[in-house]
PDB file of C-alpha atoms in Angstrom:
ATOM      1  CA  UNK J   1      50.332 -37.422  38.607  1.00 97.00           C
ATOM      2  CA  UNK J   2      47.059 -36.624  40.318  1.00 98.00           C
ATOM      3  CA  UNK J   3      44.075 -34.567  39.234  1.00 97.00           C
ATOM      4  CA  UNK J   4      45.251 -31.791  41.564  1.00 97.00           C
ATOM      5  CA  UNK J   5      48.395 -31.495  39.411  1.00 98.00           C
ATOM      6  CA  UNK J   6      46.342 -30.100  36.523  1.00 97.00           C
ATOM      7  CA  UNK J   7      47.390 -26.470  36.132  1.00 95.00           C
ATOM      8  CA  UNK J   8      44.659 -25.220  33.812  1.00 87.00           C
ATOM      9  CA  UNK J   9      41.159 -26.710  33.812  1.00 89.00           C
ATOM     10  CA  UNK J  10      39.618 -26.344  30.371  1.00 91.00           C
ATOM     11  CA  UNK J  11      36.085 -25.077  30.960  1.00 90.00           C
ATOM     12  CA  UNK J  12      34.196 -27.407  28.622  1.00 90.00           C
ATOM     13  CA  UNK J  13      35.894 -30.511  30.040  1.00 95.00           C
ATOM     14  CA  UNK J  14      35.644 -29.606  33.738  1.00 95.00           C
ATOM     15  CA  UNK J  15      32.439 -31.644  34.032  1.00 96.00           C
ATOM     16  CA  UNK J  16      34.306 -34.826  33.083  1.00 97.00           C
ATOM     17  CA  UNK J  17      37.468 -34.055  35.040  1.00 97.00           C
ATOM     18  CA  UNK J  18      35.412 -33.302  38.170  1.00 96.00           C
ATOM     19  CA  UNK J  19      33.795 -36.752  37.980  1.00 96.00           C
ATOM     20  CA  UNK J  20      37.128 -38.119  39.219  1.00 97.00           C
ATOM     21  CA  UNK J  21      38.526 -37.797  42.733  1.00 97.00           C
ATOM     22  CA  UNK J  22      42.066 -36.546  43.344  1.00 98.00           C
ATOM     23  CA  UNK J  23      43.781 -39.815  42.454  1.00 98.00           C
ATOM     24  CA  UNK J  24      46.659 -40.817  40.193  1.00 98.00           C
ATOM     25  CA  UNK J  25      45.836 -40.772  36.484  1.00 98.00           C
ATOM     26  CA  UNK J  26      46.725 -44.438  35.980  1.00 97.00           C
ATOM     27  CA  UNK J  27      44.403 -45.354  38.854  1.00 98.00           C
ATOM     28  CA  UNK J  28      41.590 -43.300  37.305  1.00 98.00           C
ATOM     29  CA  UNK J  29      42.035 -44.946  33.903  1.00 98.00           C
ATOM     30  CA  UNK J  30      41.871 -48.386  35.525  1.00 97.00           C
ATOM     31  CA  UNK J  31      39.021 -47.660  37.966  1.00 96.00           C
ATOM     32  CA  UNK J  32      36.858 -45.884  35.416  1.00 96.00           C
ATOM     33  CA  UNK J  33      37.545 -48.054  32.434  1.00 92.00           C
ATOM     34  CA  UNK J  34      36.582 -51.379  31.028  1.00 87.00           C
ATOM     35  CA  UNK J  35      35.291 -52.941  34.256  1.00 89.00           C
ATOM     36  CA  UNK J  36      32.593 -50.285  34.619  1.00 88.00           C
ATOM     37  CA  UNK J  37      30.913 -51.809  31.600  1.00 91.00           C
ATOM     38  CA  UNK J  38      32.139 -55.416  31.525  1.00 92.00           C
ATOM     39  CA  UNK J  39      30.809 -56.102  35.022  1.00 92.00           C
ATOM     40  CA  UNK J  40      27.336 -55.197  33.740  1.00 94.00           C
ATOM     41  CA  UNK J  41      27.542 -57.037  30.424  1.00 95.00           C
ATOM     42  CA  UNK J  42      24.438 -59.170  31.009  1.00 96.00           C
ATOM     43  CA  UNK J  43      22.374 -56.113  31.892  1.00 96.00           C
ATOM     44  CA  UNK J  44      23.638 -54.293  28.808  1.00 96.00           C
ATOM     45  CA  UNK J  45      22.681 -57.263  26.653  1.00 96.00           C
ATOM     46  CA  UNK J  46      19.215 -57.474  28.198  1.00 95.00           C
ATOM     47  CA  UNK J  47      18.583 -53.778  27.489  1.00 96.00           C
ATOM     48  CA  UNK J  48      19.146 -54.450  23.810  1.00 91.00           C
ATOM     49  CA  UNK J  49      18.045 -51.567  21.593  1.00 93.00           C
ATOM     50  CA  UNK J  50      15.727 -50.006  24.165  1.00 95.00           C
ATOM     51  CA  UNK J  51      16.044 -46.313  24.907  1.00 95.00           C
ATOM     52  CA  UNK J  52      14.548 -44.416  27.815  1.00 95.00           C
ATOM     53  CA  UNK J  53      13.121 -41.695  25.602  1.00 95.00           C
ATOM     54  CA  UNK J  54      12.724 -41.148  21.851  1.00 95.00           C
ATOM     55  CA  UNK J  55      15.803 -39.726  20.188  1.00 93.00           C
ATOM     56  CA  UNK J  56      18.302 -41.119  22.698  1.00 96.00           C
ATOM     57  CA  UNK J  57      21.200 -43.429  21.908  1.00 97.00           C
ATOM     58  CA  UNK J  58      21.094 -47.146  22.667  1.00 97.00           C
ATOM     59  CA  UNK J  59      23.667 -48.643  25.047  1.00 97.00           C
ATOM     60  CA  UNK J  60      25.509 -49.926  21.962  1.00 97.00           C
ATOM     61  CA  UNK J  61      25.626 -46.381  20.616  1.00 97.00           C
ATOM     62  CA  UNK J  62      26.960 -45.144  23.961  1.00 97.00           C
ATOM     63  CA  UNK J  63      29.708 -47.776  24.092  1.00 97.00           C
ATOM     64  CA  UNK J  64      30.662 -46.986  20.493  1.00 97.00           C
ATOM     65  CA  UNK J  65      30.715 -43.288  21.391  1.00 97.00           C
ATOM     66  CA  UNK J  66      33.079 -44.036  24.289  1.00 98.00           C
ATOM     67  CA  UNK J  67      35.368 -45.901  21.890  1.00 98.00           C
ATOM     68  CA  UNK J  68      35.308 -43.152  19.258  1.00 98.00           C
ATOM     69  CA  UNK J  69      35.808 -40.344  21.778  1.00 98.00           C
ATOM     70  CA  UNK J  70      38.647 -42.150  23.540  1.00 98.00           C
ATOM     71  CA  UNK J  71      40.472 -42.699  20.247  1.00 98.00           C
ATOM     72  CA  UNK J  72      40.153 -38.982  19.463  1.00 98.00           C
ATOM     73  CA  UNK J  73      41.244 -37.901  22.953  1.00 98.00           C
ATOM     74  CA  UNK J  74      44.230 -40.258  22.837  1.00 98.00           C
ATOM     75  CA  UNK J  75      45.243 -38.885  19.444  1.00 98.00           C
ATOM     76  CA  UNK J  76      45.142 -35.367  20.875  1.00 98.00           C
ATOM     77  CA  UNK J  77      47.179 -36.428  23.906  1.00 98.00           C
ATOM     78  CA  UNK J  78      49.796 -38.081  21.706  1.00 98.00           C
ATOM     79  CA  UNK J  79      50.126 -35.005  19.486  1.00 98.00           C
ATOM     80  CA  UNK J  80      50.580 -32.713  22.488  1.00 98.00           C
ATOM     81  CA  UNK J  81      52.874 -35.178  24.258  1.00 98.00           C
ATOM     82  CA  UNK J  82      55.149 -35.111  21.225  1.00 98.00           C
ATOM     83  CA  UNK J  83      55.181 -31.306  21.452  1.00 98.00           C
ATOM     84  CA  UNK J  84      53.072 -30.818  18.339  1.00 97.00           C
ATOM     85  CA  UNK J  85      51.727 -27.253  18.496  1.00 95.00           C
ATOM     86  CA  UNK J  86      49.125 -27.693  15.742  1.00 97.00           C
ATOM     87  CA  UNK J  87      45.661 -26.633  16.912  1.00 96.00           C
ATOM     88  CA  UNK J  88      43.325 -29.613  16.621  1.00 96.00           C
ATOM     89  CA  UNK J  89      39.649 -29.444  15.654  1.00 94.00           C
ATOM     90  CA  UNK J  90      36.734 -30.913  17.534  1.00 92.00           C
ATOM     91  CA  UNK J  91      34.389 -33.601  16.282  1.00 93.00           C
ATOM     92  CA  UNK J  92      30.629 -33.837  16.097  1.00 92.00           C
ATOM     93  CA  UNK J  93      29.534 -36.863  18.130  1.00 92.00           C
ATOM     94  CA  UNK J  94      25.980 -36.721  16.828  1.00 90.00           C
ATOM     95  CA  UNK J  95      27.241 -37.097  13.276  1.00 92.00           C
ATOM     96  CA  UNK J  96      29.535 -39.964  14.241  1.00 92.00           C
ATOM     97  CA  UNK J  97      26.844 -42.045  15.956  1.00 92.00           C
ATOM     98  CA  UNK J  98      24.782 -43.143  12.946  1.00 91.00           C
ATOM     99  CA  UNK J  99      27.920 -43.626  10.835  1.00 95.00           C
ATOM    100  CA  UNK J 100      29.409 -45.998  13.431  1.00 95.00           C
ATOM    101  CA  UNK J 101      26.610 -48.529  12.904  1.00 96.00           C
ATOM    102  CA  UNK J 102      26.821 -49.773  16.480  1.00 96.00           C
ATOM    103  CA  UNK J 103      23.455 -51.507  16.015  1.00 95.00           C
ATOM    104  CA  UNK J 104      25.191 -54.019  13.718  1.00 96.00           C
ATOM    105  CA  UNK J 105      27.606 -55.055  16.485  1.00 97.00           C
ATOM    106  CA  UNK J 106      27.174 -57.174  19.579  1.00 97.00           C
ATOM    107  CA  UNK J 107      27.691 -55.920  23.112  1.00 97.00           C
ATOM    108  CA  UNK J 108      30.484 -58.496  23.458  1.00 96.00           C
ATOM    109  CA  UNK J 109      32.276 -57.128  20.411  1.00 97.00           C
ATOM    110  CA  UNK J 110      31.961 -53.526  21.560  1.00 97.00           C
ATOM    111  CA  UNK J 111      33.133 -54.345  25.087  1.00 97.00           C
ATOM    112  CA  UNK J 112      36.117 -56.279  23.744  1.00 96.00           C
ATOM    113  CA  UNK J 113      37.142 -53.333  21.586  1.00 97.00           C
ATOM    114  CA  UNK J 114      36.700 -50.940  24.508  1.00 97.00           C
ATOM    115  CA  UNK J 115      38.777 -53.208  26.752  1.00 97.00           C
ATOM    116  CA  UNK J 116      41.635 -53.400  24.236  1.00 97.00           C
ATOM    117  CA  UNK J 117      41.508 -49.659  23.609  1.00 98.00           C
ATOM    118  CA  UNK J 118      41.566 -48.781  27.315  1.00 98.00           C
ATOM    119  CA  UNK J 119      44.564 -51.023  27.919  1.00 97.00           C
ATOM    120  CA  UNK J 120      46.357 -49.302  25.054  1.00 98.00           C
ATOM    121  CA  UNK J 121      45.375 -45.892  26.445  1.00 98.00           C
ATOM    122  CA  UNK J 122      46.711 -46.848  29.872  1.00 98.00           C
ATOM    123  CA  UNK J 123      50.036 -48.008  28.427  1.00 98.00           C
ATOM    124  CA  UNK J 124      50.431 -44.791  26.456  1.00 98.00           C
ATOM    125  CA  UNK J 125      49.746 -42.539  29.442  1.00 98.00           C
ATOM    126  CA  UNK J 126      52.054 -44.616  31.651  1.00 98.00           C
ATOM    127  CA  UNK J 127      54.839 -43.945  29.149  1.00 98.00           C
ATOM    128  CA  UNK J 128      54.560 -40.182  29.709  1.00 98.00           C
ATOM    129  CA  UNK J 129      56.731 -38.584  32.381  1.00 98.00           C
ATOM    130  CA  UNK J 130      55.583 -35.594  34.451  1.00 98.00           C
ATOM    131  CA  UNK J 131      57.042 -33.068  32.011  1.00 98.00           C
ATOM    132  CA  UNK J 132      55.143 -34.629  29.109  1.00 98.00           C
ATOM    133  CA  UNK J 133      51.903 -34.840  31.110  1.00 98.00           C
ATOM    134  CA  UNK J 134      52.056 -31.077  31.717  1.00 98.00           C
ATOM    135  CA  UNK J 135      52.501 -30.231  28.029  1.00 98.00           C
ATOM    136  CA  UNK J 136      49.599 -28.334  26.536  1.00 97.00           C
ATOM    137  CA  UNK J 137      48.037 -27.916  23.160  1.00 97.00           C
ATOM    138  CA  UNK J 138      44.958 -26.352  21.651  1.00 97.00           C
ATOM    139  CA  UNK J 139      41.996 -28.545  20.878  1.00 95.00           C
ATOM    140  CA  UNK J 140      38.518 -27.370  20.015  1.00 93.00           C
ATOM    141  CA  UNK J 141      39.740 -23.833  20.628  1.00 93.00           C
ATOM    142  CA  UNK J 142      40.876 -24.367  24.235  1.00 94.00           C
ATOM    143  CA  UNK J 143      44.219 -25.036  25.906  1.00 96.00           C
ATOM    144  CA  UNK J 144      44.371 -28.481  27.440  1.00 97.00           C
ATOM    145  CA  UNK J 145      47.210 -30.513  28.919  1.00 98.00           C
ATOM    146  CA  UNK J 146      48.027 -34.137  28.287  1.00 98.00           C
ATOM    147  CA  UNK J 147      47.231 -34.790  31.959  1.00 98.00           C
ATOM    148  CA  UNK J 148      43.833 -33.127  31.611  1.00 98.00           C
ATOM    149  CA  UNK J 149      43.043 -35.261  28.584  1.00 98.00           C
ATOM    150  CA  UNK J 150      43.773 -38.391  30.611  1.00 98.00           C
ATOM    151  CA  UNK J 151      41.311 -37.332  33.292  1.00 98.00           C
ATOM    152  CA  UNK J 152      38.772 -36.335  30.639  1.00 98.00           C
ATOM    153  CA  UNK J 153      38.968 -39.883  29.254  1.00 98.00           C
ATOM    154  CA  UNK J 154      38.343 -41.442  32.675  1.00 98.00           C
ATOM    155  CA  UNK J 155      35.616 -38.944  33.606  1.00 98.00           C
ATOM    156  CA  UNK J 156      33.867 -39.246  30.244  1.00 98.00           C
ATOM    157  CA  UNK J 157      33.628 -43.010  30.708  1.00 98.00           C
ATOM    158  CA  UNK J 158      32.331 -42.602  34.258  1.00 97.00           C
ATOM    159  CA  UNK J 159      29.778 -40.013  33.119  1.00 97.00           C
ATOM    160  CA  UNK J 160      28.321 -42.283  30.448  1.00 97.00           C
ATOM    161  CA  UNK J 161      28.425 -45.326  32.734  1.00 97.00           C
ATOM    162  CA  UNK J 162      26.354 -43.364  35.231  1.00 96.00           C
ATOM    163  CA  UNK J 163      23.885 -42.420  32.493  1.00 97.00           C
ATOM    164  CA  UNK J 164      23.534 -46.091  31.585  1.00 97.00           C
ATOM    165  CA  UNK J 165      22.946 -47.082  35.216  1.00 96.00           C
ATOM    166  CA  UNK J 166      20.490 -44.266  35.939  1.00 97.00           C
ATOM    167  CA  UNK J 167      18.513 -44.160  32.706  1.00 97.00           C
ATOM    168  CA  UNK J 168      18.916 -47.548  31.011  1.00 97.00           C
ATOM    169  CA  UNK J 169      19.089 -50.121  33.825  1.00 96.00           C
ATOM    170  CA  UNK J 170      15.523 -49.274  34.906  1.00 95.00           C
ATOM    171  CA  UNK J 171      14.397 -50.383  31.424  1.00 94.00           C
ATOM    172  CA  UNK J 172      15.286 -53.962  32.290  1.00 91.00           C
ATOM    173  CA  UNK J 173      12.337 -54.236  34.689  1.00 77.00           C
ATOM    174  CA  UNK J 174      10.083 -51.859  32.811  1.00 58.00           C
ATOM    175  CA  UNK J 175       7.947 -52.360  29.755  1.00 52.00           C
ATOM    176  CA  UNK J 176       7.636 -48.615  29.234  1.00 50.00           C
ATOM    177  CA  UNK J 177      10.522 -48.067  26.914  1.00 54.00           C
ATOM    178  CA  UNK J 178      10.686 -46.993  23.320  1.00 55.00           C
ATOM    179  CA  UNK J 179      12.410 -48.274  20.234  1.00 55.00           C
ATOM    180  CA  UNK J 180      15.738 -46.898  19.148  1.00 55.00           C
ATOM    181  CA  UNK J 181      16.056 -43.590  17.340  1.00 48.00           C
ATOM    182  CA  UNK J 182      19.536 -42.113  16.858  1.00 48.00           C
ATOM    183  CA  UNK J 183      20.285 -38.851  18.571  1.00 51.00           C
ATOM    184  CA  UNK J 184      22.169 -38.081  21.781  1.00 54.00           C
ATOM    185  CA  UNK J 185      22.382 -39.334  25.318  1.00 55.00           C
TER     186      UNK J 185
END
């Protein structure tokens, strides 16, 4: 199914869904997945723990955030796909970041985990038929469909990849960067 098949756009997630063109969900998960980051592995490594401004996450923190968020989104999609009507809570990304200890991991390790996770995500969503993709549930107080969650996953990855390219890649050539301090992107 395509993005245009989404019946209800959950307001909070529109910004991620709108990052993606009107393409098939499986195509979006492939296009805006592991290769966005793996193709830039050397740049990510060279950035190290630099941040573009005090209080911002490092690229390791961002990759770990993508992993954590995708696992949570996939869990929500699975619950709704199985017709579970239990309302699901949100999560506080800024509390997760320091607990994840991404600074203790290598870029290679994080990218490998992200790659494995995205392949698993793709397989799960490919197992859903159109009826299942249109099922809805309540998460973080809003109705959202399984299909919408799939596009949120792809758009969330694209959003953060763009942040890395726009705000972190310039640090490679610049000496005007600051040391890491945990906060948000």
